[in-house]
Amino acid sequence: MLTVKELIQTESTTPELFNAGNSACAGCASILALRWALKALGPKTVVVAPASCANVYIGIWPKASSAVPYINMAFAAGASAASGIVAGYEALGKKDINVLTWAGDGGTVDIGIQALSGAIERGTNFIYTCYDNEGYMNTGTQRSSSTLKYTKTTTTPLGKGMHKKDIAQIIAAHDIPYVATCVATDPQEVYNIYSEAKKIHGPKFIHILSPCAPGWRFPASRTTVMGDLAIKTGIFLLWKQIDGELTVNKRTAKYLDKKKRTPVIEYIKEQGRFGTLNESQVNDLQAWVDKRCDKLARFL
Ligand SMILES: Cc1ncc(C[n+]2csc(CCOP(=O)(O)OP(=O)(O)O)c2C)c(N)n1
Ligand code: SF4
């Protein structure tokens, strides 16, 4: 696992596989994670990107930003397309190519979940990433089943009525070799996770919380603050499950103790997407976080 010092060296010694001049918004966390994931995976990687911001921020041919093959795919088909590509390479006897699905939460937790579950059941040797910006951002901020309760979106103008679905736990229940969660604003963790995942055979699932300035309505300069606050409040939990063994990430472990945890209101008030919440709504979100933290604390 790389230290921060080694990571800084790695930035200049590894090839740049997602180049500058892409068309992501300023402060996009998803693109930061993709850049570091590709640095870890290396040039022998094929990316499958179902309908999402990932089809837009790659840019327009012939000036697209990806230096590796990058396939824009139908919304529901991120995992099934990857399954076909893996089968094709296997038929050709090519064993050293990483196939990476890079999908949003809409493309994963909503429309893509069936294809993902099927590809996993077939034992597909690929890495599936859900970069989770908690909404359909590419099409103008509609809610997904990964949107936090009370978030105001164009389809939930008064605030979403139900809690976020826990996609990482759903996939972990498929008993696959590797599941990990991280925040896109932590390049060291992103690099380390992808370096680890590429050595494992079979389906790998990585859930990345990706703060999104326009969709969450915070200033682009504060993207990394949102990633840090998500961990400190426990609103996003960091853990890994390798061959059925769940371990809690050290950063999250600290905040499973409620006395050390930052209250969720500190996260909420940084982001325009929640509008003004009343006391009972804030308490409800806090209770949801506390329950999830208590559940994870059993694995410490
Ligand atoms: C079947 C289908 N329905 C709707 C769309 C329109 N569409 C394109 S991207 C998108 C939202 C994608 O959301 P998400 O997967 O969360 O990725 P993000 O845009 O947030 O990066 C939608 C609804 C589509 N391409 N195909
Ligand atoms: S809308 Fe959000 S996720 Fe999409 S490119 Fe912009 S910052 Fe990134």
mmCIF file of C-alpha atoms and ligand atoms in Angstrom:
data_model
loop_
_atom_site.group_PDB
_atom_site.id
_atom_site.type_symbol
_atom_site.label_atom_id
_atom_site.label_comp_id
_atom_site.label_asym_id
_atom_site.label_seq_id
_atom_site.Cartn_x
_atom_site.Cartn_y
_atom_site.Cartn_z
ATOM 1 C CA MET A 1 0.000 0.000 0.000
ATOM 2 C CA LEU A 2 1.398 3.387 -1.000
ATOM 3 C CA THR A 3 2.202 6.091 1.531
ATOM 4 C CA VAL A 4 1.375 9.710 0.698
ATOM 5 C CA LYS A 5 5.046 10.361 -0.186
ATOM 6 C CA GLU A 6 5.084 7.395 -2.563
ATOM 7 C CA LEU A 7 1.795 8.522 -4.036
ATOM 8 C CA ILE A 8 3.259 11.915 -4.911
ATOM 9 C CA GLN A 9 6.114 10.155 -6.747
ATOM 10 C CA THR A 10 3.630 7.820 -8.431
ATOM 11 C CA GLU A 11 1.756 10.781 -9.877
ATOM 12 C CA SER A 12 4.681 11.603 -12.155
ATOM 13 C CA THR A 13 6.050 8.084 -12.714
ATOM 14 C CA THR A 14 2.820 6.394 -13.885
ATOM 15 C CA PRO A 15 1.269 7.132 -17.294
ATOM 16 C CA GLU A 16 -1.518 9.714 -17.409
ATOM 17 C CA LEU A 17 -4.439 7.664 -18.739
ATOM 18 C CA PHE A 18 -7.163 10.264 -18.280
ATOM 19 C CA ASN A 19 -5.864 13.498 -19.649
ATOM 20 C CA ALA A 20 -6.432 17.149 -18.935
ATOM 21 C CA GLY A 21 -8.893 19.002 -21.149
ATOM 22 C CA ASN A 22 -11.739 16.642 -20.294
ATOM 23 C CA SER A 23 -15.217 18.117 -19.988
ATOM 24 C CA ALA A 24 -15.984 17.451 -16.308
ATOM 25 C CA CYS A 25 -17.307 20.296 -14.156
ATOM 26 C CA ALA A 26 -14.789 22.151 -12.013
ATOM 27 C CA GLY A 27 -14.176 20.225 -8.808
ATOM 28 C CA CYS A 28 -15.638 16.917 -10.097
ATOM 29 C CA ALA A 29 -14.671 14.161 -7.663
ATOM 30 C CA SER A 30 -15.681 11.338 -9.985
ATOM 31 C CA ILE A 31 -13.046 12.273 -12.537
ATOM 32 C CA LEU A 32 -10.394 12.545 -9.838
ATOM 33 C CA ALA A 33 -11.179 8.970 -8.786
ATOM 34 C CA LEU A 34 -11.152 7.714 -12.381
ATOM 35 C CA ARG A 35 -7.733 9.271 -12.980
ATOM 36 C CA TRP A 36 -6.256 7.522 -9.930
ATOM 37 C CA ALA A 37 -8.048 4.240 -10.607
ATOM 38 C CA LEU A 38 -6.488 4.172 -14.095
ATOM 39 C CA LYS A 39 -3.061 5.028 -12.665
ATOM 40 C CA ALA A 40 -3.355 1.933 -10.477
ATOM 41 C CA LEU A 41 -4.761 -0.319 -13.214
ATOM 42 C CA GLY A 42 -2.351 0.760 -15.966
ATOM 43 C CA PRO A 43 -2.634 0.988 -19.757
ATOM 44 C CA LYS A 44 -3.939 -2.562 -20.269
ATOM 45 C CA THR A 45 -7.420 -1.522 -19.189
ATOM 46 C CA VAL A 46 -10.738 -1.200 -21.015
ATOM 47 C CA VAL A 47 -13.393 1.101 -19.546
ATOM 48 C CA VAL A 48 -17.124 0.544 -19.989
ATOM 49 C CA ALA A 49 -19.145 3.642 -19.114
ATOM 50 C CA PRO A 50 -22.950 3.321 -19.146
ATOM 51 C CA ALA A 51 -25.033 6.473 -19.738
ATOM 52 C CA SER A 52 -23.869 9.035 -17.166
ATOM 53 C CA CYS A 53 -21.540 12.000 -16.653
ATOM 54 C CA ALA A 54 -18.740 9.582 -17.590
ATOM 55 C CA ASN A 55 -19.940 9.702 -21.232
ATOM 56 C CA VAL A 56 -19.720 13.469 -21.143
ATOM 57 C CA TYR A 57 -16.523 14.140 -19.250
ATOM 58 C CA ILE A 58 -14.485 11.897 -21.544
ATOM 59 C CA GLY A 59 -14.869 14.712 -24.122
ATOM 60 C CA ILE A 60 -15.519 14.467 -27.846
ATOM 61 C CA TRP A 61 -13.528 12.387 -30.338
ATOM 62 C CA PRO A 62 -10.863 13.009 -31.665
ATOM 63 C CA LYS A 63 -9.929 14.963 -28.544
ATOM 64 C CA ALA A 64 -11.322 12.530 -25.967
ATOM 65 C CA SER A 65 -9.390 12.408 -22.709
ATOM 66 C CA SER A 66 -9.045 8.669 -22.204
ATOM 67 C CA ALA A 67 -5.791 7.052 -23.294
ATOM 68 C CA VAL A 68 -7.325 3.573 -22.880
ATOM 69 C CA PRO A 69 -10.265 2.054 -24.821
ATOM 70 C CA TYR A 70 -13.427 3.595 -23.406
ATOM 71 C CA ILE A 71 -16.849 2.323 -24.446
ATOM 72 C CA ASN A 72 -19.952 4.448 -23.942
ATOM 73 C CA MET A 73 -22.685 1.933 -23.206
ATOM 74 C CA ALA A 74 -26.477 1.831 -22.824
ATOM 75 C CA PHE A 75 -27.714 2.860 -19.357
ATOM 76 C CA ALA A 76 -28.661 -0.622 -18.102
ATOM 77 C CA ALA A 77 -25.797 -2.528 -19.697
ATOM 78 C CA GLY A 78 -22.597 -1.537 -17.841
ATOM 79 C CA ALA A 79 -22.070 -4.951 -16.291
ATOM 80 C CA SER A 80 -23.415 -7.111 -19.125
ATOM 81 C CA ALA A 81 -21.234 -5.329 -21.709
ATOM 82 C CA ALA A 82 -18.195 -5.847 -19.480
ATOM 83 C CA SER A 83 -19.148 -9.516 -19.132
ATOM 84 C CA GLY A 84 -19.079 -9.896 -22.917
ATOM 85 C CA ILE A 85 -15.728 -8.123 -23.223
ATOM 86 C CA VAL A 86 -14.208 -10.358 -20.529
ATOM 87 C CA ALA A 87 -15.560 -13.472 -22.292
ATOM 88 C CA GLY A 88 -14.079 -12.227 -25.580
ATOM 89 C CA TYR A 89 -10.625 -11.702 -24.096
ATOM 90 C CA GLU A 90 -10.801 -15.101 -22.385
ATOM 91 C CA ALA A 91 -11.652 -16.732 -25.732
ATOM 92 C CA LEU A 92 -8.580 -15.053 -27.236
ATOM 93 C CA GLY A 93 -6.426 -16.280 -24.347
ATOM 94 C CA LYS A 94 -5.655 -12.695 -23.214
ATOM 95 C CA LYS A 95 -5.447 -12.771 -19.458
ATOM 96 C CA ASP A 96 -3.720 -9.509 -18.549
ATOM 97 C CA ILE A 97 -6.399 -6.957 -19.454
ATOM 98 C CA ASN A 98 -8.426 -5.213 -16.750
ATOM 99 C CA VAL A 99 -12.066 -4.637 -17.620
ATOM 100 C CA LEU A 100 -13.483 -1.760 -15.609
ATOM 101 C CA THR A 101 -17.121 -0.723 -15.547
ATOM 102 C CA TRP A 102 -17.372 2.910 -14.449
ATOM 103 C CA ALA A 103 -21.029 3.627 -13.672
ATOM 104 C CA GLY A 104 -23.022 6.214 -11.771
ATOM 105 C CA ASP A 105 -25.483 5.410 -8.993
ATOM 106 C CA GLY A 106 -28.433 5.571 -11.405
ATOM 107 C CA GLY A 107 -26.657 3.137 -13.721
ATOM 108 C CA THR A 108 -25.892 0.852 -10.791
ATOM 109 C CA VAL A 109 -28.354 1.084 -7.935
ATOM 110 C CA ASP A 110 -31.402 1.630 -10.170
ATOM 111 C CA ILE A 111 -31.355 0.479 -13.789
ATOM 112 C CA GLY A 112 -28.080 -1.489 -13.789
ATOM 113 C CA ILE A 113 -28.578 -3.639 -10.686
ATOM 114 C CA GLN A 114 -30.006 -6.647 -12.527
ATOM 115 C CA ALA A 115 -27.148 -6.792 -15.056
ATOM 116 C CA LEU A 116 -24.648 -6.305 -12.237
ATOM 117 C CA SER A 117 -26.124 -9.084 -10.118
ATOM 118 C CA GLY A 118 -26.112 -11.399 -13.160
ATOM 119 C CA ALA A 119 -22.505 -10.618 -14.127
ATOM 120 C CA ILE A 120 -21.434 -11.281 -10.555
ATOM 121 C CA GLU A 121 -23.350 -14.552 -10.414
ATOM 122 C CA ARG A 122 -21.508 -15.650 -13.566
ATOM 123 C CA GLY A 123 -18.218 -14.962 -11.785
ATOM 124 C CA THR A 124 -17.133 -12.320 -14.333
ATOM 125 C CA ASN A 125 -13.510 -11.337 -13.813
ATOM 126 C CA PHE A 126 -13.984 -7.551 -13.812
ATOM 127 C CA ILE A 127 -13.958 -4.498 -11.589
ATOM 128 C CA TYR A 128 -17.294 -2.759 -11.291
ATOM 129 C CA THR A 129 -17.222 0.766 -9.885
ATOM 130 C CA CYS A 130 -20.246 2.709 -8.790
ATOM 131 C CA TYR A 131 -19.182 6.336 -8.492
ATOM 132 C CA ASP A 132 -22.011 7.611 -6.370
ATOM 133 C CA ASN A 133 -22.917 11.278 -6.722
ATOM 134 C CA GLU A 134 -26.314 10.445 -5.241
ATOM 135 C CA GLY A 135 -28.414 11.445 -8.212
ATOM 136 C CA TYR A 136 -28.826 11.503 -11.980
ATOM 137 C CA MET A 137 -26.505 14.434 -12.497
ATOM 138 C CA ASN A 138 -25.857 14.163 -16.215
ATOM 139 C CA THR A 139 -29.538 14.740 -16.953
ATOM 140 C CA GLY A 140 -29.987 17.610 -14.514
ATOM 141 C CA THR A 141 -30.228 16.206 -10.961
ATOM 142 C CA GLN A 142 -33.042 13.689 -10.631
ATOM 143 C CA ARG A 143 -33.253 11.427 -7.584
ATOM 144 C CA SER A 144 -31.934 7.869 -7.581
ATOM 145 C CA SER A 145 -32.390 5.136 -4.989
ATOM 146 C CA SER A 146 -28.937 6.162 -3.756
ATOM 147 C CA THR A 147 -30.011 9.753 -3.037
ATOM 148 C CA LEU A 148 -30.077 10.649 0.658
ATOM 149 C CA LYS A 149 -33.445 11.185 2.320
ATOM 150 C CA TYR A 150 -34.679 14.817 2.266
ATOM 151 C CA THR A 151 -32.494 15.746 -0.736
ATOM 152 C CA LYS A 152 -34.204 18.175 -3.087
ATOM 153 C CA THR A 153 -33.886 17.163 -6.734
ATOM 154 C CA THR A 154 -35.918 18.028 -9.824
ATOM 155 C CA THR A 155 -38.047 14.902 -9.225
ATOM 156 C CA THR A 156 -38.220 15.406 -5.443
ATOM 157 C CA PRO A 157 -38.704 19.183 -5.159
ATOM 158 C CA LEU A 158 -39.992 18.855 -1.584
ATOM 159 C CA GLY A 159 -37.230 16.443 -0.553
ATOM 160 C CA LYS A 160 -36.842 12.685 -1.124
ATOM 161 C CA GLY A 161 -39.065 10.609 1.115
ATOM 162 C CA MET A 162 -36.943 7.554 1.769
ATOM 163 C CA HIS A 163 -33.412 6.611 2.800
ATOM 164 C CA LYS A 164 -30.529 5.686 0.510
ATOM 165 C CA LYS A 165 -30.210 2.066 -0.617
ATOM 166 C CA ASP A 166 -27.003 0.386 0.582
ATOM 167 C CA ILE A 167 -25.611 -0.931 -2.705
ATOM 168 C CA ALA A 168 -22.254 -2.050 -1.283
ATOM 169 C CA GLN A 169 -23.979 -4.310 1.277
ATOM 170 C CA ILE A 170 -26.330 -5.668 -1.406
ATOM 171 C CA ILE A 171 -23.338 -6.624 -3.554
ATOM 172 C CA ALA A 172 -21.408 -7.950 -0.559
ATOM 173 C CA ALA A 173 -24.335 -10.313 0.049
ATOM 174 C CA HIS A 174 -23.476 -11.902 -3.334
ATOM 175 C CA ASP A 175 -20.375 -13.192 -1.530
ATOM 176 C CA ILE A 176 -17.892 -11.962 -4.148
ATOM 177 C CA PRO A 177 -14.105 -11.929 -3.631
ATOM 178 C CA TYR A 178 -13.734 -8.167 -3.206
ATOM 179 C CA VAL A 179 -15.951 -5.259 -2.132
ATOM 180 C CA ALA A 180 -14.553 -1.910 -0.993
ATOM 181 C CA THR A 181 -15.913 1.553 -0.308
ATOM 182 C CA CYS A 182 -14.015 4.837 -0.487
ATOM 183 C CA VAL A 183 -14.440 8.541 -1.141
ATOM 184 C CA ALA A 184 -13.330 9.935 -4.499
ATOM 185 C CA THR A 185 -11.552 12.791 -2.758
ATOM 186 C CA ASP A 186 -8.898 10.473 -1.281
ATOM 187 C CA PRO A 187 -6.507 9.579 -4.168
ATOM 188 C CA GLN A 188 -4.266 7.502 -1.895
ATOM 189 C CA GLU A 189 -7.138 5.225 -0.908
ATOM 190 C CA VAL A 190 -8.451 5.057 -4.487
ATOM 191 C CA TYR A 191 -4.997 4.080 -5.794
ATOM 192 C CA ASN A 192 -4.492 1.480 -3.071
ATOM 193 C CA ILE A 193 -7.921 -0.100 -3.561
ATOM 194 C CA TYR A 194 -7.534 -0.490 -7.341
ATOM 195 C CA SER A 195 -3.974 -1.815 -6.950
ATOM 196 C CA GLU A 196 -5.361 -4.448 -4.590
ATOM 197 C CA ALA A 197 -8.470 -5.249 -6.649
ATOM 198 C CA LYS A 198 -6.584 -5.871 -9.896
ATOM 199 C CA LYS A 199 -4.650 -8.741 -8.298
ATOM 200 C CA ILE A 200 -7.851 -10.595 -7.374
ATOM 201 C CA HIS A 201 -9.625 -12.927 -9.815
ATOM 202 C CA GLY A 202 -13.411 -12.755 -10.148
ATOM 203 C CA PRO A 203 -15.932 -9.967 -9.644
ATOM 204 C CA LYS A 204 -14.747 -6.926 -7.699
ATOM 205 C CA PHE A 205 -17.091 -4.111 -6.625
ATOM 206 C CA ILE A 206 -15.957 -0.656 -5.539
ATOM 207 C CA HIS A 207 -18.399 1.932 -4.233
ATOM 208 C CA ILE A 208 -17.024 5.478 -4.398
ATOM 209 C CA LEU A 209 -18.832 8.436 -2.884
ATOM 210 C CA SER A 210 -18.286 11.263 -5.399
ATOM 211 C CA PRO A 211 -19.190 14.741 -4.172
ATOM 212 C CA CYS A 212 -20.714 16.737 -7.055
ATOM 213 C CA ALA A 213 -20.621 20.523 -6.766
ATOM 214 C CA PRO A 214 -23.498 21.415 -9.127
ATOM 215 C CA GLY A 215 -25.764 18.538 -8.032
ATOM 216 C CA TRP A 216 -25.155 18.947 -4.289
ATOM 217 C CA ARG A 217 -24.932 22.720 -4.566
ATOM 218 C CA PHE A 218 -21.682 23.561 -2.861
ATOM 219 C CA PRO A 219 -18.740 25.666 -4.181
ATOM 220 C CA ALA A 220 -16.431 23.572 -6.407
ATOM 221 C CA SER A 221 -13.450 24.565 -4.258
ATOM 222 C CA ARG A 222 -14.948 22.570 -1.341
ATOM 223 C CA THR A 223 -15.124 19.119 -2.970
ATOM 224 C CA THR A 224 -12.489 17.558 -0.707
ATOM 225 C CA VAL A 225 -14.159 19.084 2.369
ATOM 226 C CA MET A 226 -17.369 17.218 1.423
ATOM 227 C CA GLY A 227 -15.478 13.927 1.119
ATOM 228 C CA ASP A 228 -13.854 14.420 4.531
ATOM 229 C CA LEU A 229 -17.119 15.448 6.168
ATOM 230 C CA ALA A 230 -18.895 12.392 4.748
ATOM 231 C CA ILE A 231 -16.411 10.242 6.678
ATOM 232 C CA LYS A 232 -16.348 12.325 9.878
ATOM 233 C CA THR A 233 -20.156 12.371 10.125
ATOM 234 C CA GLY A 234 -20.426 8.650 9.313
ATOM 235 C CA ILE A 235 -22.851 9.430 6.491
ATOM 236 C CA PHE A 236 -20.578 7.321 4.263
ATOM 237 C CA LEU A 237 -18.850 4.311 5.818
ATOM 238 C CA LEU A 238 -15.489 2.937 4.712
ATOM 239 C CA TRP A 239 -14.978 -0.820 4.810
ATOM 240 C CA LYS A 240 -13.742 -3.728 2.760
ATOM 241 C CA GLN A 241 -14.901 -7.298 2.413
ATOM 242 C CA ILE A 242 -12.270 -9.675 1.033
ATOM 243 C CA ASP A 243 -13.304 -13.317 0.643
ATOM 244 C CA GLY A 244 -16.156 -12.825 3.084
ATOM 245 C CA GLU A 245 -14.030 -11.108 5.766
ATOM 246 C CA LEU A 246 -15.273 -7.592 6.547
ATOM 247 C CA THR A 247 -12.809 -5.031 7.908
ATOM 248 C CA VAL A 248 -13.565 -1.464 8.870
ATOM 249 C CA ASN A 249 -11.263 1.231 7.464
ATOM 250 C CA LYS A 250 -9.258 3.034 10.171
ATOM 251 C CA ARG A 251 -10.675 6.433 9.244
ATOM 252 C CA THR A 252 -14.249 5.223 9.685
ATOM 253 C CA ALA A 253 -13.418 3.131 12.780
ATOM 254 C CA LYS A 254 -12.571 6.286 14.698
ATOM 255 C CA TYR A 255 -15.975 7.845 13.995
ATOM 256 C CA LEU A 256 -18.018 4.793 14.915
ATOM 257 C CA ASP A 257 -17.682 6.164 18.434
ATOM 258 C CA LYS A 258 -20.551 8.653 18.607
ATOM 259 C CA LYS A 259 -18.579 10.979 20.893
ATOM 260 C CA LYS A 260 -15.983 11.460 18.147
ATOM 261 C CA ARG A 261 -18.467 11.664 15.295
ATOM 262 C CA THR A 262 -19.324 15.029 13.725
ATOM 263 C CA PRO A 263 -23.112 15.687 13.806
ATOM 264 C CA VAL A 264 -24.775 15.295 10.370
ATOM 265 C CA ILE A 265 -25.994 18.888 10.466
ATOM 266 C CA GLU A 266 -22.392 19.976 9.723
ATOM 267 C CA TYR A 267 -22.612 18.062 6.424
ATOM 268 C CA ILE A 268 -26.165 19.159 5.628
ATOM 269 C CA LYS A 269 -25.546 22.863 6.111
ATOM 270 C CA GLU A 270 -22.637 22.859 3.622
ATOM 271 C CA GLN A 271 -24.911 21.712 0.780
ATOM 272 C CA GLY A 272 -27.789 23.526 -0.930
ATOM 273 C CA ARG A 273 -29.393 20.221 -1.989
ATOM 274 C CA PHE A 274 -31.010 19.794 1.432
ATOM 275 C CA GLY A 275 -32.548 23.272 1.481
ATOM 276 C CA THR A 276 -33.774 24.032 4.989
ATOM 277 C CA LEU A 277 -34.475 20.952 7.104
ATOM 278 C CA ASN A 278 -36.503 21.103 10.301
ATOM 279 C CA GLU A 279 -35.282 19.617 13.569
ATOM 280 C CA SER A 280 -37.152 16.345 13.225
ATOM 281 C CA GLN A 281 -35.755 15.775 9.707
ATOM 282 C CA VAL A 282 -32.192 16.393 10.906
ATOM 283 C CA ASN A 283 -32.791 14.037 13.847
ATOM 284 C CA ASP A 284 -34.152 11.396 11.486
ATOM 285 C CA LEU A 285 -31.026 11.555 9.297
ATOM 286 C CA GLN A 286 -28.851 11.475 12.419
ATOM 287 C CA ALA A 287 -30.705 8.394 13.716
ATOM 288 C CA TRP A 288 -30.190 6.651 10.346
ATOM 289 C CA VAL A 289 -26.458 7.377 10.494
ATOM 290 C CA ASP A 290 -26.197 6.280 14.144
ATOM 291 C CA LYS A 291 -27.945 2.971 13.426
ATOM 292 C CA ARG A 292 -25.646 2.220 10.483
ATOM 293 C CA CYS A 293 -22.564 3.109 12.530
ATOM 294 C CA ASP A 294 -23.679 0.850 15.397
ATOM 295 C CA LYS A 295 -24.232 -2.008 12.949
ATOM 296 C CA LEU A 296 -20.743 -1.604 11.444
ATOM 297 C CA ALA A 297 -19.166 -1.287 14.900
ATOM 298 C CA ARG A 298 -19.906 -4.999 15.451
ATOM 299 C CA PHE A 299 -17.034 -5.726 13.023
ATOM 300 C CA LEU A 300 -14.388 -3.780 14.959
HETATM 301 C C1 LIG B 1 -32.917 3.732 -20.776
HETATM 302 C C2 LIG B 1 -32.426 5.122 -20.594
HETATM 303 N N1 LIG B 1 -33.164 5.986 -19.861
HETATM 304 C C3 LIG B 1 -32.735 7.240 -19.652
HETATM 305 C C4 LIG B 1 -31.556 7.674 -20.212
HETATM 306 C C5 LIG B 1 -31.114 9.102 -20.020
HETATM 307 N N2 LIG B 1 -29.996 9.204 -19.105
HETATM 308 C C6 LIG B 1 -28.725 9.320 -19.535
HETATM 309 S S1 LIG B 1 -27.644 9.483 -18.293
HETATM 310 C C7 LIG B 1 -28.881 9.423 -17.135
HETATM 311 C C8 LIG B 1 -28.601 9.584 -15.668
HETATM 312 C C9 LIG B 1 -27.411 8.826 -15.208
HETATM 313 O O1 LIG B 1 -27.343 8.904 -13.811
HETATM 314 P P1 LIG B 1 -26.189 8.195 -13.029
HETATM 315 O O2 LIG B 1 -26.052 6.796 -13.454
HETATM 316 O O3 LIG B 1 -26.415 8.422 -11.581
HETATM 317 O O4 LIG B 1 -24.868 8.949 -13.511
HETATM 318 P P2 LIG B 1 -24.498 10.519 -13.408
HETATM 319 O O5 LIG B 1 -25.218 11.194 -14.534
HETATM 320 O O6 LIG B 1 -24.931 11.012 -12.081
HETATM 321 O O7 LIG B 1 -23.035 10.561 -13.597
HETATM 322 C C10 LIG B 1 -30.127 9.245 -17.734
HETATM 323 C C11 LIG B 1 -31.413 9.174 -17.025
HETATM 324 C C12 LIG B 1 -30.810 6.754 -20.992
HETATM 325 N N3 LIG B 1 -29.624 7.083 -21.529
HETATM 326 N N4 LIG B 1 -31.260 5.502 -21.170
HETATM 327 S S1 SF4 B 2 -22.370 16.913 -12.688
HETATM 328 FE FE1 SF4 B 2 -21.198 16.238 -10.894
HETATM 329 S S2 SF4 B 2 -20.442 14.136 -11.360
HETATM 330 FE FE2 SF4 B 2 -21.143 15.089 -13.294
HETATM 331 S S3 SF4 B 2 -19.257 15.945 -14.203
HETATM 332 FE FE3 SF4 B 2 -20.247 17.595 -13.006
HETATM 333 S S4 SF4 B 2 -19.292 17.461 -10.928
HETATM 334 FE FE4 SF4 B 2 -18.840 15.538 -12.023
#
